[in-house]
PDB file of N, CA and C in Angstrom:
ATOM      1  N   UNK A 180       0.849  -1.173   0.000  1.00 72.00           N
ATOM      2  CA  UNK A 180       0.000   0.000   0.000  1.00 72.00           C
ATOM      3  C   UNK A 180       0.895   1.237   0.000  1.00 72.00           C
ATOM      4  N   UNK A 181       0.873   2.284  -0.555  1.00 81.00           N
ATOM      5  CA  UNK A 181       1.178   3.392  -1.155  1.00 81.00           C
ATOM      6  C   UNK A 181       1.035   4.510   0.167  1.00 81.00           C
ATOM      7  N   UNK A 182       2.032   5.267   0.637  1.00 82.00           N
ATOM      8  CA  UNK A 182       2.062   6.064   1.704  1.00 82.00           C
ATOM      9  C   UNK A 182       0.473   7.045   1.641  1.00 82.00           C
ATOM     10  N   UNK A 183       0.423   7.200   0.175  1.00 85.00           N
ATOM     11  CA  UNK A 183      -0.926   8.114  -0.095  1.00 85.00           C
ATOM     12  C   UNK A 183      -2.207   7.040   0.698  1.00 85.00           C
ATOM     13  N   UNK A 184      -2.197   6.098  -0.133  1.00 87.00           N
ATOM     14  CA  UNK A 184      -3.226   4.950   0.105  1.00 87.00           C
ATOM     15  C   UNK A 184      -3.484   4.827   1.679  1.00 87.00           C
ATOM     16  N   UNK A 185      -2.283   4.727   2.799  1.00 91.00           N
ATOM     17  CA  UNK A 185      -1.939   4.803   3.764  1.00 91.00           C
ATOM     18  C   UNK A 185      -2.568   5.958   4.313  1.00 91.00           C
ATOM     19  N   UNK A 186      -2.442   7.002   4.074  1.00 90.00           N
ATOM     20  CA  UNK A 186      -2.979   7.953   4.678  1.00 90.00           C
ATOM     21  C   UNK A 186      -4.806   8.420   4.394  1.00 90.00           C
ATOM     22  N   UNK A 187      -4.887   8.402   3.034  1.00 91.00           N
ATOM     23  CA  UNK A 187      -6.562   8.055   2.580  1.00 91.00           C
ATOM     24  C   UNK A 187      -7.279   6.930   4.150  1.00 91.00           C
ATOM     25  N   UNK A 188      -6.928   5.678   3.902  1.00 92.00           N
ATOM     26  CA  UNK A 188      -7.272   4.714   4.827  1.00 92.00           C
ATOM     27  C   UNK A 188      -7.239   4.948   6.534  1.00 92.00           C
ATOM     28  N   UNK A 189      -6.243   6.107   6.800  1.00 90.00           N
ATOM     29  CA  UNK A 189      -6.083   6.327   8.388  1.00 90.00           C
ATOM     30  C   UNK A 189      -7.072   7.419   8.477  1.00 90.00           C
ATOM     31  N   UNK A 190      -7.211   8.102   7.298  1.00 90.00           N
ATOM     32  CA  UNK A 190      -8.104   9.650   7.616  1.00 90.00           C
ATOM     33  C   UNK A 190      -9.693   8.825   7.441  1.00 90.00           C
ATOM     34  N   UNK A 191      -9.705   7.950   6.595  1.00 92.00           N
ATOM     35  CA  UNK A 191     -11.107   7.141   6.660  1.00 92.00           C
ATOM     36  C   UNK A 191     -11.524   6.419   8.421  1.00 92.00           C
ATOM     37  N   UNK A 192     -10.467   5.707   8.625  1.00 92.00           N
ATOM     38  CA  UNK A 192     -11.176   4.790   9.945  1.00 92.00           C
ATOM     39  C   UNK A 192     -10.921   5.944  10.983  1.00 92.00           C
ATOM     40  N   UNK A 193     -10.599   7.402  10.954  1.00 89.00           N
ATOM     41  CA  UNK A 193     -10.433   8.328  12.049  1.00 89.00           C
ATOM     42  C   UNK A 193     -11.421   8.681  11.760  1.00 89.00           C
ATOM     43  N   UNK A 194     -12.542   9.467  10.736  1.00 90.00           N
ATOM     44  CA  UNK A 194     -13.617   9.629  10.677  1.00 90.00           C
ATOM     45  C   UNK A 194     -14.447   8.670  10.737  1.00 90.00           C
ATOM     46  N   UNK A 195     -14.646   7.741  10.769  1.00 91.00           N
ATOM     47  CA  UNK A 195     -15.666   6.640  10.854  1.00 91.00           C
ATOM     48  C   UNK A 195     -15.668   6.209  12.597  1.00 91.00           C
ATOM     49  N   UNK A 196     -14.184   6.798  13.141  1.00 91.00           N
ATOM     50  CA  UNK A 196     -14.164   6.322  14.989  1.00 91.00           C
ATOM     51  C   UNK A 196     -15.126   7.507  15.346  1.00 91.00           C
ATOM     52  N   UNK A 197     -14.388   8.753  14.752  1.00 88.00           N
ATOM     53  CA  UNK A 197     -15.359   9.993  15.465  1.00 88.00           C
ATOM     54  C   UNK A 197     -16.737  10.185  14.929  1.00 88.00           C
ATOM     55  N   UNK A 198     -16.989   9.642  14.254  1.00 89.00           N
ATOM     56  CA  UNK A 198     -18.571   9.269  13.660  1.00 89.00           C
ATOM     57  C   UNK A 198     -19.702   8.318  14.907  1.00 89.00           C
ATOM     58  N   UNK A 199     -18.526   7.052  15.421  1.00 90.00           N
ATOM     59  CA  UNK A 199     -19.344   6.513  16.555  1.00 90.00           C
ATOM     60  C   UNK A 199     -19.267   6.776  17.698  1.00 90.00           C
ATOM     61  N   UNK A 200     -18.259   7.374  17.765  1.00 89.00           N
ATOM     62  CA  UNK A 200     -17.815   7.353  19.634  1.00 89.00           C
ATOM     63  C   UNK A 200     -17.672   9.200  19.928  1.00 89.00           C
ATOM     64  N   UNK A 201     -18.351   9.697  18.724  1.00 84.00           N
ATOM     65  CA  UNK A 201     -17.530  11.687  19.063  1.00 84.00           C
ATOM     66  C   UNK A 201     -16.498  12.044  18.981  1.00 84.00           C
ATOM     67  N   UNK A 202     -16.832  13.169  18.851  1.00 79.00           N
ATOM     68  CA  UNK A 202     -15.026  14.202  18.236  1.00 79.00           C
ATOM     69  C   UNK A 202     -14.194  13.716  19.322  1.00 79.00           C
ATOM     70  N   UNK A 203     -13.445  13.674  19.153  1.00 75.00           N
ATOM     71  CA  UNK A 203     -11.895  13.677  20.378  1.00 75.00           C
ATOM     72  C   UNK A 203     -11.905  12.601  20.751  1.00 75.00           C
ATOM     73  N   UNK A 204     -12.132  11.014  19.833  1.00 80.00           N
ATOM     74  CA  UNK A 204     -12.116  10.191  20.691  1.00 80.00           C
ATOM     75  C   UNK A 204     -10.965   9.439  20.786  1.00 80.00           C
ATOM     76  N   UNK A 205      -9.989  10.124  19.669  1.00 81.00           N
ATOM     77  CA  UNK A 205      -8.807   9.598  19.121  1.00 81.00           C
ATOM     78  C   UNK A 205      -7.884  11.329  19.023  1.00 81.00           C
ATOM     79  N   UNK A 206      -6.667  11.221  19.137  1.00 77.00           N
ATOM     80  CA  UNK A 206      -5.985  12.407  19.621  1.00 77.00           C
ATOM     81  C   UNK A 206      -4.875  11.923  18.654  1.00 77.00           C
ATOM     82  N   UNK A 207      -4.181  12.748  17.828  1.00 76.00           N
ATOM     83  CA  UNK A 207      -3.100  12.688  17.280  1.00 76.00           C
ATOM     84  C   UNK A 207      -2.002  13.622  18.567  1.00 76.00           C
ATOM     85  N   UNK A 208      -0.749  13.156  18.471  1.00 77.00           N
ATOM     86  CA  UNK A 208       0.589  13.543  19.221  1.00 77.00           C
ATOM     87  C   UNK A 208       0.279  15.116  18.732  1.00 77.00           C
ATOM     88  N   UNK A 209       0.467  15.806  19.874  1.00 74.00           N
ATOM     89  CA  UNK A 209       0.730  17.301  19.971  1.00 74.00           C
ATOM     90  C   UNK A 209      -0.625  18.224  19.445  1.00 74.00           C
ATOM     91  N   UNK A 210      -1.280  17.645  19.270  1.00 72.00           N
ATOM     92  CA  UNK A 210      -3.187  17.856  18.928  1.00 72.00           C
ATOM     93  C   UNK A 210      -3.806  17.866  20.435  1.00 72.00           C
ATOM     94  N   UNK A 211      -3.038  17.452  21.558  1.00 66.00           N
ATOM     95  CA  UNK A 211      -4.430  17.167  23.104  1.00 66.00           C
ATOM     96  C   UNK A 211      -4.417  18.379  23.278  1.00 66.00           C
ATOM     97  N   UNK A 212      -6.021  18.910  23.401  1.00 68.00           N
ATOM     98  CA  UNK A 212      -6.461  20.357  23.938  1.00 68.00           C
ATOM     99  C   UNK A 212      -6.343  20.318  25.437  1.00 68.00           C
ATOM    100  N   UNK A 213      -6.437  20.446  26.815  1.00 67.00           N
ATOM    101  CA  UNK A 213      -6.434  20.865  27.913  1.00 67.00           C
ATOM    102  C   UNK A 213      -8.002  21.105  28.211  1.00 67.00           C
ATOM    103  N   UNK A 214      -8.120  20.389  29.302  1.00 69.00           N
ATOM    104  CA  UNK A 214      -9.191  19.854  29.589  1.00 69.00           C
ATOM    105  C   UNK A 214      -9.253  21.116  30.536  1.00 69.00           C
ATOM    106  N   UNK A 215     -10.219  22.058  31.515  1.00 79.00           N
ATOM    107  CA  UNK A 215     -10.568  22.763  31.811  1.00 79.00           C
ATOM    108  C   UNK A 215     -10.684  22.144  33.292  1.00 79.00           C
ATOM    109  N   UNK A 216     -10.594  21.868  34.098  1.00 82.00           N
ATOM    110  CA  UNK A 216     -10.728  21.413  35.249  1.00 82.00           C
ATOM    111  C   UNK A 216     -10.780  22.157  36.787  1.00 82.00           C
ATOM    112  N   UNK A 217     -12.131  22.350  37.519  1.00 91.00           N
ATOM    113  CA  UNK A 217     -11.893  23.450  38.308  1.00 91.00           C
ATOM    114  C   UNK A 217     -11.829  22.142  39.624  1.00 91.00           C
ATOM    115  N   UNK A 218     -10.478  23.017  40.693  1.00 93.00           N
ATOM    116  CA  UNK A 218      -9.957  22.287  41.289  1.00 93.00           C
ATOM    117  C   UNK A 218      -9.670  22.737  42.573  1.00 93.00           C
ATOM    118  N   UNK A 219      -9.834  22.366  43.800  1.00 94.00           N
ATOM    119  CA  UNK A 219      -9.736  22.691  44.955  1.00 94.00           C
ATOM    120  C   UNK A 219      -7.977  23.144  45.575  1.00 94.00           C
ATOM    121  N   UNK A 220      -7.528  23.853  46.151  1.00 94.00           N
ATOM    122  CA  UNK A 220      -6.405  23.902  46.864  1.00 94.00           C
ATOM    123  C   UNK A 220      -6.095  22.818  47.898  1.00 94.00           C
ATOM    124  N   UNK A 221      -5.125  22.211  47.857  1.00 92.00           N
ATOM    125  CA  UNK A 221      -5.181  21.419  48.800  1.00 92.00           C
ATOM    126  C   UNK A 221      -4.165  22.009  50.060  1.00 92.00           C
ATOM    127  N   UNK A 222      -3.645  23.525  49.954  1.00 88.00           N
ATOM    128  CA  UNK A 222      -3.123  24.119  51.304  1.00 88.00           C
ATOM    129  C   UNK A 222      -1.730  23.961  50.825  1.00 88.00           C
ATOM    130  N   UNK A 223      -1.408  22.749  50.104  1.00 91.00           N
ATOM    131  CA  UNK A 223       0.256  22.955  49.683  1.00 91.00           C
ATOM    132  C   UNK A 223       0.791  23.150  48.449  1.00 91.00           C
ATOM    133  N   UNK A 224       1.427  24.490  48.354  1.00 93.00           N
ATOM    134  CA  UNK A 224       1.302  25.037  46.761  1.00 93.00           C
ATOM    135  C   UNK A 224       2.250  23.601  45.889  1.00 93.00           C
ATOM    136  N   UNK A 225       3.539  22.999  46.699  1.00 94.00           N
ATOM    137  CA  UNK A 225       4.288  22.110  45.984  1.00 94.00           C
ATOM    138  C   UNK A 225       3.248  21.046  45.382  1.00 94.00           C
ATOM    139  N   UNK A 226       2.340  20.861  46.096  1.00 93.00           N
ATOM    140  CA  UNK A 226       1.405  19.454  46.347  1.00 93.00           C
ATOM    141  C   UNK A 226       0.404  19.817  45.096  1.00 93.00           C
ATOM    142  N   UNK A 227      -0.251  21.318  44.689  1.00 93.00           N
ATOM    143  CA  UNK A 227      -0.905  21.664  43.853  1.00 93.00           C
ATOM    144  C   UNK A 227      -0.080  22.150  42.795  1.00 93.00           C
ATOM    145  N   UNK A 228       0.837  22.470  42.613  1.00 93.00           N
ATOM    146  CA  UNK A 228       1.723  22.092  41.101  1.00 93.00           C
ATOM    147  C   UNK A 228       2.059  20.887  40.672  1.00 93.00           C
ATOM    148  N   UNK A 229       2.282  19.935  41.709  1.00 93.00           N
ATOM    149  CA  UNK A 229       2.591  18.319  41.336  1.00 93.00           C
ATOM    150  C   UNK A 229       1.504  17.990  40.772  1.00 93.00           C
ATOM    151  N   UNK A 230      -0.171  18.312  40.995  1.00 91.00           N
ATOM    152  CA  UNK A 230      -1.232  17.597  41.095  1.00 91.00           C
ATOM    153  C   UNK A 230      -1.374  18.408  39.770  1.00 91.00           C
ATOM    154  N   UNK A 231      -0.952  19.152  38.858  1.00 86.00           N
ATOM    155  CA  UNK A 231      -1.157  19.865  37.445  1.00 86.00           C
ATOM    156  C   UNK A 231      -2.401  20.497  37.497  1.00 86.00           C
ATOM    157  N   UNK A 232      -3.366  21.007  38.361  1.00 88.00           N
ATOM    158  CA  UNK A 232      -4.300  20.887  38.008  1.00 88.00           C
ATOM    159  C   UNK A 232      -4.636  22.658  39.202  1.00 88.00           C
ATOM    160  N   UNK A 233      -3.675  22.426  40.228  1.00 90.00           N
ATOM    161  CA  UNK A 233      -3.619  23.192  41.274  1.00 90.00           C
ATOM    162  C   UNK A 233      -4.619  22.152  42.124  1.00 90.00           C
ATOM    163  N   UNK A 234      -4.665  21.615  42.752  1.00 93.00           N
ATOM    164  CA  UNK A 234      -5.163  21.037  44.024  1.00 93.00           C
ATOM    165  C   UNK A 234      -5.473  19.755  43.350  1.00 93.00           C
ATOM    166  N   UNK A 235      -7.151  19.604  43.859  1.00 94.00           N
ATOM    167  CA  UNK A 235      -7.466  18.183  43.756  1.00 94.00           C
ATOM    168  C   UNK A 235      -9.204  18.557  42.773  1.00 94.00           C
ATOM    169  N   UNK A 236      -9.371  17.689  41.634  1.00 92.00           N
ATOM    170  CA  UNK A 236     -10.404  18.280  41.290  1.00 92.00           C
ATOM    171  C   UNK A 236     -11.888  18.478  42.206  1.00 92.00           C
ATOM    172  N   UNK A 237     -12.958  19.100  41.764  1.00 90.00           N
ATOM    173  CA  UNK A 237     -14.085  19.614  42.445  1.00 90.00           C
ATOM    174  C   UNK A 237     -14.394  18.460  41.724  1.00 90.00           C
ATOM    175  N   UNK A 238     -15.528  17.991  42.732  1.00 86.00           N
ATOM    176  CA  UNK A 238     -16.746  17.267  41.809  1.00 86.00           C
ATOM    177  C   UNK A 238     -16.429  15.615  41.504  1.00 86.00           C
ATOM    178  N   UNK A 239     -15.212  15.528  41.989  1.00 87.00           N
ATOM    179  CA  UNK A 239     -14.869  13.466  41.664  1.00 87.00           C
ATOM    180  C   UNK A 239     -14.667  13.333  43.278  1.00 87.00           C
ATOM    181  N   UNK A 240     -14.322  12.127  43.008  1.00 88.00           N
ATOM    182  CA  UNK A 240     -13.779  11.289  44.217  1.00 88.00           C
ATOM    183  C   UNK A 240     -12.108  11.361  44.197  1.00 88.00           C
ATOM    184  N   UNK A 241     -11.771  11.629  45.437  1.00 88.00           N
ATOM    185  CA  UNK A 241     -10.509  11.516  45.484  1.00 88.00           C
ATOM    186  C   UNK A 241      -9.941  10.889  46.684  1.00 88.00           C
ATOM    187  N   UNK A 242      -9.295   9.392  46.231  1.00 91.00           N
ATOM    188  CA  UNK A 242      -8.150   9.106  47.287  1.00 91.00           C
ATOM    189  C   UNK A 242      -7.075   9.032  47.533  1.00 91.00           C
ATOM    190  N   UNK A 243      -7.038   9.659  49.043  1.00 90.00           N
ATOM    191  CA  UNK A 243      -5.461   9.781  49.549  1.00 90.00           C
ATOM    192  C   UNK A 243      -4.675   8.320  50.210  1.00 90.00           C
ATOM    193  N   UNK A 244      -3.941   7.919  49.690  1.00 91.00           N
ATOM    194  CA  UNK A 244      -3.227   6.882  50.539  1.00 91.00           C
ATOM    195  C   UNK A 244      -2.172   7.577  51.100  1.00 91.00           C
ATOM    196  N   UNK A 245      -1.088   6.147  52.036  1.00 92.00           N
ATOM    197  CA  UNK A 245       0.118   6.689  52.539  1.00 92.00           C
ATOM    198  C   UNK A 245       0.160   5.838  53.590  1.00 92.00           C
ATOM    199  N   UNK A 246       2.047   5.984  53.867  1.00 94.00           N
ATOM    200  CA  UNK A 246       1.559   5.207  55.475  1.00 94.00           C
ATOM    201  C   UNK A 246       1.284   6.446  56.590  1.00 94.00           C
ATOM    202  N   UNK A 247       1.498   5.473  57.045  1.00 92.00           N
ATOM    203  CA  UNK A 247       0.767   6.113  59.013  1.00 92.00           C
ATOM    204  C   UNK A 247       1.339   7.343  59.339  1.00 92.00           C
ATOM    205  N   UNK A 248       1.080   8.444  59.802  1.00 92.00           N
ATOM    206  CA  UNK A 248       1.644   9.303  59.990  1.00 92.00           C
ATOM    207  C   UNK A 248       2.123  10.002  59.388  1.00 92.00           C
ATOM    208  N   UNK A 249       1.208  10.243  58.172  1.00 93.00           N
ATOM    209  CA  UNK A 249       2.065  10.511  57.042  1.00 93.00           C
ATOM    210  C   UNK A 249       1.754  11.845  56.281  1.00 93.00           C
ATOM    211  N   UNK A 250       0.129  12.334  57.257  1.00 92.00           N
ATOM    212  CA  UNK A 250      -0.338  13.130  56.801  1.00 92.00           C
ATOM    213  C   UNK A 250      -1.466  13.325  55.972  1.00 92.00           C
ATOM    214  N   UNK A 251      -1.738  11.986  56.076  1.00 92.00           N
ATOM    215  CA  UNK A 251      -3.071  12.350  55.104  1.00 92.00           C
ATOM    216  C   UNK A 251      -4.281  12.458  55.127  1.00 92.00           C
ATOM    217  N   UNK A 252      -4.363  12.606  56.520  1.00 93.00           N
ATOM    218  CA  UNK A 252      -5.616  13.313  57.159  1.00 93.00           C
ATOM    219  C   UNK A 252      -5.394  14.610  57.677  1.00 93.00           C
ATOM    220  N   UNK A 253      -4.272  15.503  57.367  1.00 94.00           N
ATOM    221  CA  UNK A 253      -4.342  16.901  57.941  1.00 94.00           C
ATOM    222  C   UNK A 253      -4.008  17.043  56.010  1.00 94.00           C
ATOM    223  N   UNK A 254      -3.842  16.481  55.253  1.00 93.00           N
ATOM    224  CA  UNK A 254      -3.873  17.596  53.927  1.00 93.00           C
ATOM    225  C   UNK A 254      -5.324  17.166  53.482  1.00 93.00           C
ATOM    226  N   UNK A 255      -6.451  16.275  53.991  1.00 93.00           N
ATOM    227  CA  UNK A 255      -7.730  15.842  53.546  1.00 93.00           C
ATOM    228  C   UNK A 255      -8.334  17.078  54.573  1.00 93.00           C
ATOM    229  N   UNK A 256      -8.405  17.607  55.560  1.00 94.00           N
ATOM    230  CA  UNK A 256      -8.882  18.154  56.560  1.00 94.00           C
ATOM    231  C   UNK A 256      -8.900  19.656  55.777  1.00 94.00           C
ATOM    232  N   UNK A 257      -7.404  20.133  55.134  1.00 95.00           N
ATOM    233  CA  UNK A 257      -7.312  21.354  54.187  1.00 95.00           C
ATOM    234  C   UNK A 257      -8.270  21.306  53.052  1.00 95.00           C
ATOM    235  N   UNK A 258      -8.164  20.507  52.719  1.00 94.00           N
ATOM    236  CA  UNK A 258      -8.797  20.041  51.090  1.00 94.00           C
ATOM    237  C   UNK A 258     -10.420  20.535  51.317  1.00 94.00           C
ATOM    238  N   UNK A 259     -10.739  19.599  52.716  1.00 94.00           N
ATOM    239  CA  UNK A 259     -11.959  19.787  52.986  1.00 94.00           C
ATOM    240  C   UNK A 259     -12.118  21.710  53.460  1.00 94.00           C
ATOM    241  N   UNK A 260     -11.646  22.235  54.490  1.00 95.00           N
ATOM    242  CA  UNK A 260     -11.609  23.370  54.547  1.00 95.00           C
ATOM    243  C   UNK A 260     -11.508  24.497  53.400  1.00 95.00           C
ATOM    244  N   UNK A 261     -11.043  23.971  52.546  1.00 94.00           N
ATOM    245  CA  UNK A 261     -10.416  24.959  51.369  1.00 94.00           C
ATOM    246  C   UNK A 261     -12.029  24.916  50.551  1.00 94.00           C
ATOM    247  N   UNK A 262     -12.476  23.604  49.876  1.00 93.00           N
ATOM    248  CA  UNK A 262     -13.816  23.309  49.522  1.00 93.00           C
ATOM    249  C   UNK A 262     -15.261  23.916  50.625  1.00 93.00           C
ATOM    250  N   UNK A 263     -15.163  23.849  52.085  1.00 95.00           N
ATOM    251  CA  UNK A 263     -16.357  24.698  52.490  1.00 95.00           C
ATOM    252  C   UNK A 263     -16.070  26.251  52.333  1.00 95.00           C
ATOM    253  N   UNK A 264     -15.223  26.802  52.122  1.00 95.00           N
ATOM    254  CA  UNK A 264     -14.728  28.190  52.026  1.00 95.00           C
ATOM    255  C   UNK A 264     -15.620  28.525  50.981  1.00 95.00           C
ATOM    256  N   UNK A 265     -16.101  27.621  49.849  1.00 92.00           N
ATOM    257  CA  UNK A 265     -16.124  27.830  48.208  1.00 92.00           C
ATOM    258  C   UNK A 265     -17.151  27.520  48.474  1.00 92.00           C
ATOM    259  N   UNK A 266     -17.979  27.353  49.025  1.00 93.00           N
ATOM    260  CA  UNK A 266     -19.788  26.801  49.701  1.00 93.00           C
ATOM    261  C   UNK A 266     -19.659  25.365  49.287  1.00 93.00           C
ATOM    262  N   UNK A 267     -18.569  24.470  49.435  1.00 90.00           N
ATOM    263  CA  UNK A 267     -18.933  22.919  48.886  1.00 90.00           C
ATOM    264  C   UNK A 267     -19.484  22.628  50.423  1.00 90.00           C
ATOM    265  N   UNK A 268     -20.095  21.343  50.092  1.00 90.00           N
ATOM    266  CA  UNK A 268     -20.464  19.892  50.866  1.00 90.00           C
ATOM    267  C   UNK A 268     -19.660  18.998  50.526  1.00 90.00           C
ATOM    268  N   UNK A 269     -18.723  18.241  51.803  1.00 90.00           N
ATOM    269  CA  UNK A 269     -17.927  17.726  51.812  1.00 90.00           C
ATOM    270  C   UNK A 269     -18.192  16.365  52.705  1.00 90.00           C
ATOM    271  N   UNK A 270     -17.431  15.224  51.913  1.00 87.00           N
ATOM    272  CA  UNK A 270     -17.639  13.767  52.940  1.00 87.00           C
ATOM    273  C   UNK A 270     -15.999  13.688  53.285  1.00 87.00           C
ATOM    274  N   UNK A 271     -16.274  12.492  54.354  1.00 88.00           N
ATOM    275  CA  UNK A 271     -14.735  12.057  54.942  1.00 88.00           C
ATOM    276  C   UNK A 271     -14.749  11.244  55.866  1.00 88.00           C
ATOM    277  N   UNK A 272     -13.978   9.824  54.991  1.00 88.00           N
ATOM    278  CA  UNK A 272     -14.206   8.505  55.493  1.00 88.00           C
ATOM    279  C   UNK A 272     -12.817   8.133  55.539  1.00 88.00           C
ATOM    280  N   UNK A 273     -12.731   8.373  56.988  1.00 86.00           N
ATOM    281  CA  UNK A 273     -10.853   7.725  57.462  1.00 86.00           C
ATOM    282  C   UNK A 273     -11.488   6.557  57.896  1.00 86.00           C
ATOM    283  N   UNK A 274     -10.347   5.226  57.196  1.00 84.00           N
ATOM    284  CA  UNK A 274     -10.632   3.876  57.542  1.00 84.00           C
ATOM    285  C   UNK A 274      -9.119   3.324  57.712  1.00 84.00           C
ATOM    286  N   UNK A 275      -8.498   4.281  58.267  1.00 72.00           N
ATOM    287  CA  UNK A 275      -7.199   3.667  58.725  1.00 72.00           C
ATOM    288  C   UNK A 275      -7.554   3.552  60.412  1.00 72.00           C
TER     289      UNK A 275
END
């Protein structure tokens, strides 16, 4: 098959994916748009640049692991504080 032929055939089954499943369901290298994500502070600016996003997102589930003593119920305690500041409703289930 012919590099042309090759490319006819990839631009065919890329429109025929985004035909069933919606636009963006397939991403070419250096094409990903940035997803918009509004996101809570979690109190530690290092901790919210690591997390790309600045904190932890609004609106999912998020778990913290770690071992014992490790903190991860005083940066869940911020997380939570930082979110009622913003009028959220907040859960919190320590099962260590």
């Amino acid at each position: 098959m012919s590099k042309d032929g090759r490319q006819k055939a990839l631009e065919s089954t890329l429109a025929n994916l985004n035909k069933r499943f919606g636009e963006g369901i397939v991403m070419k290298l250096g094409e990903a748009t940035r997803l918009q994500v509004e996101s809570i502070p979690t109190g530690s600016l290092s901790l919210d640049i690591a997390l790309g996003v600045g904190g932890v997102p609004r609106g999912r589930v998020v778990e913290i692991y770690g071992p014992e003593s490790s903190g991860k119920t005083t940066i869940c305690l911020h997380i939570i504080a930082e979110a009622q500041k913003r009028g959220g409703i907040c859960g919190f289930v320590d099962v260590e």
